[in-house]
Amino acid sequence: MANFKDIGVNKELLKSIQEMGFETPTPIQKESIPCLLTSRQDLISLAQTGTGKTAAFGLPIIQQIDPKIKHVQAIVLCPTRELCIQIAKDLIAFSKYLDYVKVLPVYGGTKIENQIKSIKKGIQIIVGTPGRTKDLIKRKILKLDIVNRVVLDEADEMLSMGFKDDLDFILDKTSNNRQTMLFSATMSKEVISISKKYMKDAKEIAVAKKNSAAKNVEHHIYDISSRHKYEALKRIADYNPNIYGIVFCRTRRQTKEITNKFINDGYNADAIHGDLSQGQRDEVMSRFRDKSLQMLIATDVAARGLDVEDLTHIINYSLPDDPEIYTHRSGRTGRAGKSGISIAISNSRESRKIKSIENKSQIKFLKKEVPTGKDICSKQLFKLIEKIEKVKVDNKQIEPYLDDIYKKLEWLSREDLIKHFVSAEFNRFLEYYKNSNNINNKEVKSRSDSKFKNGKSNRNSFVNYSISIGRKKGISPIELISLINRVMKSNQIEIGKIDIRGDHTIFEMDKSLSTDLSKGIKKINFRGNDLSIKETDDKIEARPSKQNRNRSHSSKNKRRGKSDRDFKSSGNSRKKRRKNRF
Ligand code: AMP
């Protein structure tokens, strides 16, 4: 197998890349390095981030820098500040033993003066975002007349971000004899058009198949109705306690909404979107990179060029319209030989989009069921047990306290002690999922997993309850629902019809919840009134009430009114509990 020396890399570069842990060239490096070192032919490479493309163009560029010339000889253009910094960092690392090579990243959102100062000192390789590069050219600071190598990295991203005019401007300033190298994860029409305009007789290298996704990524699809999407996201996160991933949303607004809810619900996540200042972006990114944040919620534009290693999951909270964007999103996981999972939370109406992604990306989605509360609890419980098993015990530190602890717990058997430890850590989790639904579309089992193990949750098991509070005390259907939320510690209890009367209210709910409900309700005080509840044979009146007088069965009026219909309780009470998740 060819090594870096065999493909022509010089000894200074060999030394630095060896220190970086590069042993054998990746396929793209094997194909492009010899060609770029021996010819001036243009190169188009279909390669995703993670394939080693930075070294594929970076090593030949560095090796061919003329030490006598202190002006810019090569320029690498890329779509985002993050990628720009990353590429420059890599090039600087490669040229560790060639101290005459000077590399500078230039990007917006930071003072231009320092970049100007550095360029004036003499730079041979510029790595820039198109906007800032153009600005420096216009100010006559950056002169590209002797640039003989140009790299367009993530060309598809640059074009879809609207940098076409800037690229035209910059490329026009370089010499016609330049060697142009274009790297792109996808070959969109725009990429083909720019390659035709600025490249001639280019050698084409495809590391991944055209428009195909990385091989070591599994693609999972969850068929979920829109109203359960958020719950599905949470369960996926709960089922994968070690998740480290990006959740892609369609818009800034959706990104913000999901992030706020997610953080409120106690998840370790933050957002990255176009409304953040550069400082805020950097702060979020640095927390994500050092894994203080487990999940990043992002729009496509904001996440462009983010190069984060080791992502376990990509979650498509909203599917993109363009299948190529899906390929790009999913390509952020499963890098450097590691495996990854790309998840689509979708519903049956999006089946055409799914088909189109499958065809264009040459992948197959595996249908998955959102884990039930029970699945999640077992998984989390197992994680807890493993943690207890593996925790490092510092005998010396805890020694002084042990006698008292043993004495206090001596009445507990070994088995009971284990139960107590687990419950102390885990009760909140069990409680949260106690009455959770199965939210998968095909098999809408509905209601409590624990109480509806056979999946038969239908209205046949509904009975009428009478609660000792009615119109005179001003209760509304919404208040009744939130009361039941509080009592049942769930937002998933399905409630049927509600009939508010003078001093009591009749409502429908599942019979199996009766004991929990009547026990719990005794602890609640509603506007100074103790409450009681009992099953009743009283029928729910279908008479028009103040709230439902105008209701008919027309679709317009089927929108949620205020009484005499099916209710699903809202999630407010849950937030508070979820804040204390471990
Ligand atoms: P890139 O596609 O350039 O973003 O590279 C992805 C990752 O692979 C980076 O962390 C590189 O440092 C690493 N890498 C690139 N080439 C090699 C190689 N030949 N052997 C091992 N790691 C590499």
JSON list of C-alpha atoms and ligand atoms in Angstrom, two decimals, residues 4 17 20-29 33 47-57 59 83 86-87 90 94 153-154 307 309 335-336, ligand 1:
[
{"chain": "A", "resi": 4, "resn": "PHE", "atom": "CA", "xyz": [2.92, 9.40, 1.85]},
{"chain": "A", "resi": 17, "resn": "ILE", "atom": "CA", "xyz": [1.89, 14.61, 9.41]},
{"chain": "A", "resi": 20, "resn": "MET", "atom": "CA", "xyz": [-0.39, 14.27, 13.58]},
{"chain": "A", "resi": 21, "resn": "GLY", "atom": "CA", "xyz": [-1.01, 10.54, 13.32]},
{"chain": "A", "resi": 22, "resn": "PHE", "atom": "CA", "xyz": [-1.37, 10.27, 9.53]},
{"chain": "A", "resi": 23, "resn": "GLU", "atom": "CA", "xyz": [0.08, 6.89, 8.60]},
{"chain": "A", "resi": 24, "resn": "THR", "atom": "CA", "xyz": [-1.38, 6.05, 5.23]},
{"chain": "A", "resi": 25, "resn": "PRO", "atom": "CA", "xyz": [-2.97, 8.41, 2.72]},
{"chain": "A", "resi": 26, "resn": "THR", "atom": "CA", "xyz": [-6.74, 8.38, 2.48]},
{"chain": "A", "resi": 27, "resn": "PRO", "atom": "CA", "xyz": [-8.18, 7.53, -0.97]},
{"chain": "A", "resi": 28, "resn": "ILE", "atom": "CA", "xyz": [-8.60, 11.17, -1.93]},
{"chain": "A", "resi": 29, "resn": "GLN", "atom": "CA", "xyz": [-5.02, 11.93, -0.86]},
{"chain": "A", "resi": 33, "resn": "ILE", "atom": "CA", "xyz": [-1.47, 14.45, -4.11]},
{"chain": "A", "resi": 47, "resn": "ALA", "atom": "CA", "xyz": [-15.45, 14.66, -1.53]},
{"chain": "A", "resi": 48, "resn": "GLN", "atom": "CA", "xyz": [-17.06, 15.31, 1.77]},
{"chain": "A", "resi": 49, "resn": "THR", "atom": "CA", "xyz": [-15.47, 16.75, 4.86]},
{"chain": "A", "resi": 50, "resn": "GLY", "atom": "CA", "xyz": [-13.88, 13.95, 6.81]},
{"chain": "A", "resi": 51, "resn": "THR", "atom": "CA", "xyz": [-12.26, 12.31, 3.81]},
{"chain": "A", "resi": 52, "resn": "GLY", "atom": "CA", "xyz": [-8.91, 14.02, 4.37]},
{"chain": "A", "resi": 53, "resn": "LYS", "atom": "CA", "xyz": [-9.37, 16.59, 1.63]},
{"chain": "A", "resi": 54, "resn": "THR", "atom": "CA", "xyz": [-7.57, 19.37, 3.49]},
{"chain": "A", "resi": 55, "resn": "ALA", "atom": "CA", "xyz": [-4.30, 17.43, 3.33]},
{"chain": "A", "resi": 56, "resn": "ALA", "atom": "CA", "xyz": [-5.16, 16.35, -0.23]},
{"chain": "A", "resi": 57, "resn": "PHE", "atom": "CA", "xyz": [-4.85, 19.93, -1.46]},
{"chain": "A", "resi": 59, "resn": "LEU", "atom": "CA", "xyz": [0.24, 19.19, 1.30]},
{"chain": "A", "resi": 83, "resn": "LEU", "atom": "CA", "xyz": [-14.00, 26.05, 8.29]},
{"chain": "A", "resi": 86, "resn": "GLN", "atom": "CA", "xyz": [-9.89, 24.87, 10.73]},
{"chain": "A", "resi": 87, "resn": "ILE", "atom": "CA", "xyz": [-8.21, 24.74, 7.33]},
{"chain": "A", "resi": 90, "resn": "ASP", "atom": "CA", "xyz": [-4.34, 22.26, 9.52]},
{"chain": "A", "resi": 94, "resn": "PHE", "atom": "CA", "xyz": [1.40, 20.57, 8.19]},
{"chain": "A", "resi": 153, "resn": "ASP", "atom": "CA", "xyz": [-13.46, 24.25, -0.84]},
{"chain": "A", "resi": 154, "resn": "GLU", "atom": "CA", "xyz": [-17.06, 23.23, -0.19]},
{"chain": "A", "resi": 307, "resn": "ASP", "atom": "CA", "xyz": [-16.17, 20.61, 11.46]},
{"chain": "A", "resi": 309, "resn": "GLU", "atom": "CA", "xyz": [-15.40, 15.14, 15.02]},
{"chain": "A", "resi": 335, "resn": "ARG", "atom": "CA", "xyz": [-16.36, 10.30, 9.78]},
{"chain": "A", "resi": 336, "resn": "ALA", "atom": "CA", "xyz": [-12.84, 8.95, 9.84]},
{"chain": "B", "resi": 1, "resn": "AMP", "atom": "P1", "xyz": [-10.66, 16.64, 6.42]},
{"chain": "B", "resi": 1, "resn": "AMP", "atom": "O1", "xyz": [-11.51, 15.87, 5.46]},
{"chain": "B", "resi": 1, "resn": "AMP", "atom": "O2", "xyz": [-9.52, 17.30, 5.75]},
{"chain": "B", "resi": 1, "resn": "AMP", "atom": "O3", "xyz": [-11.49, 17.60, 7.23]},
{"chain": "B", "resi": 1, "resn": "AMP", "atom": "O4", "xyz": [-10.00, 15.59, 7.46]},
{"chain": "B", "resi": 1, "resn": "AMP", "atom": "C1", "xyz": [-10.76, 14.90, 8.40]},
{"chain": "B", "resi": 1, "resn": "AMP", "atom": "C2", "xyz": [-9.93, 14.39, 9.56]},
{"chain": "B", "resi": 1, "resn": "AMP", "atom": "O5", "xyz": [-9.10, 13.31, 9.17]},
{"chain": "B", "resi": 1, "resn": "AMP", "atom": "C3", "xyz": [-9.01, 15.44, 10.15]},
{"chain": "B", "resi": 1, "resn": "AMP", "atom": "O6", "xyz": [-9.09, 15.35, 11.56]},
{"chain": "B", "resi": 1, "resn": "AMP", "atom": "C4", "xyz": [-7.65, 15.06, 9.66]},
{"chain": "B", "resi": 1, "resn": "AMP", "atom": "O7", "xyz": [-6.65, 15.46, 10.58]},
{"chain": "B", "resi": 1, "resn": "AMP", "atom": "C5", "xyz": [-7.74, 13.54, 9.56]},
{"chain": "B", "resi": 1, "resn": "AMP", "atom": "N1", "xyz": [-6.90, 12.97, 8.50]},
{"chain": "B", "resi": 1, "resn": "AMP", "atom": "C6", "xyz": [-6.72, 13.44, 7.26]},
{"chain": "B", "resi": 1, "resn": "AMP", "atom": "N2", "xyz": [-5.92, 12.64, 6.54]},
{"chain": "B", "resi": 1, "resn": "AMP", "atom": "C7", "xyz": [-5.57, 11.63, 7.36]},
{"chain": "B", "resi": 1, "resn": "AMP", "atom": "C8", "xyz": [-4.75, 10.46, 7.20]},
{"chain": "B", "resi": 1, "resn": "AMP", "atom": "N3", "xyz": [-4.12, 10.18, 6.06]},
{"chain": "B", "resi": 1, "resn": "AMP", "atom": "N4", "xyz": [-4.63, 9.62, 8.25]},
{"chain": "B", "resi": 1, "resn": "AMP", "atom": "C9", "xyz": [-5.27, 9.89, 9.41]},
{"chain": "B", "resi": 1, "resn": "AMP", "atom": "N5", "xyz": [-6.04, 10.96, 9.63]},
{"chain": "B", "resi": 1, "resn": "AMP", "atom": "C10", "xyz": [-6.20, 11.83, 8.61]}
]
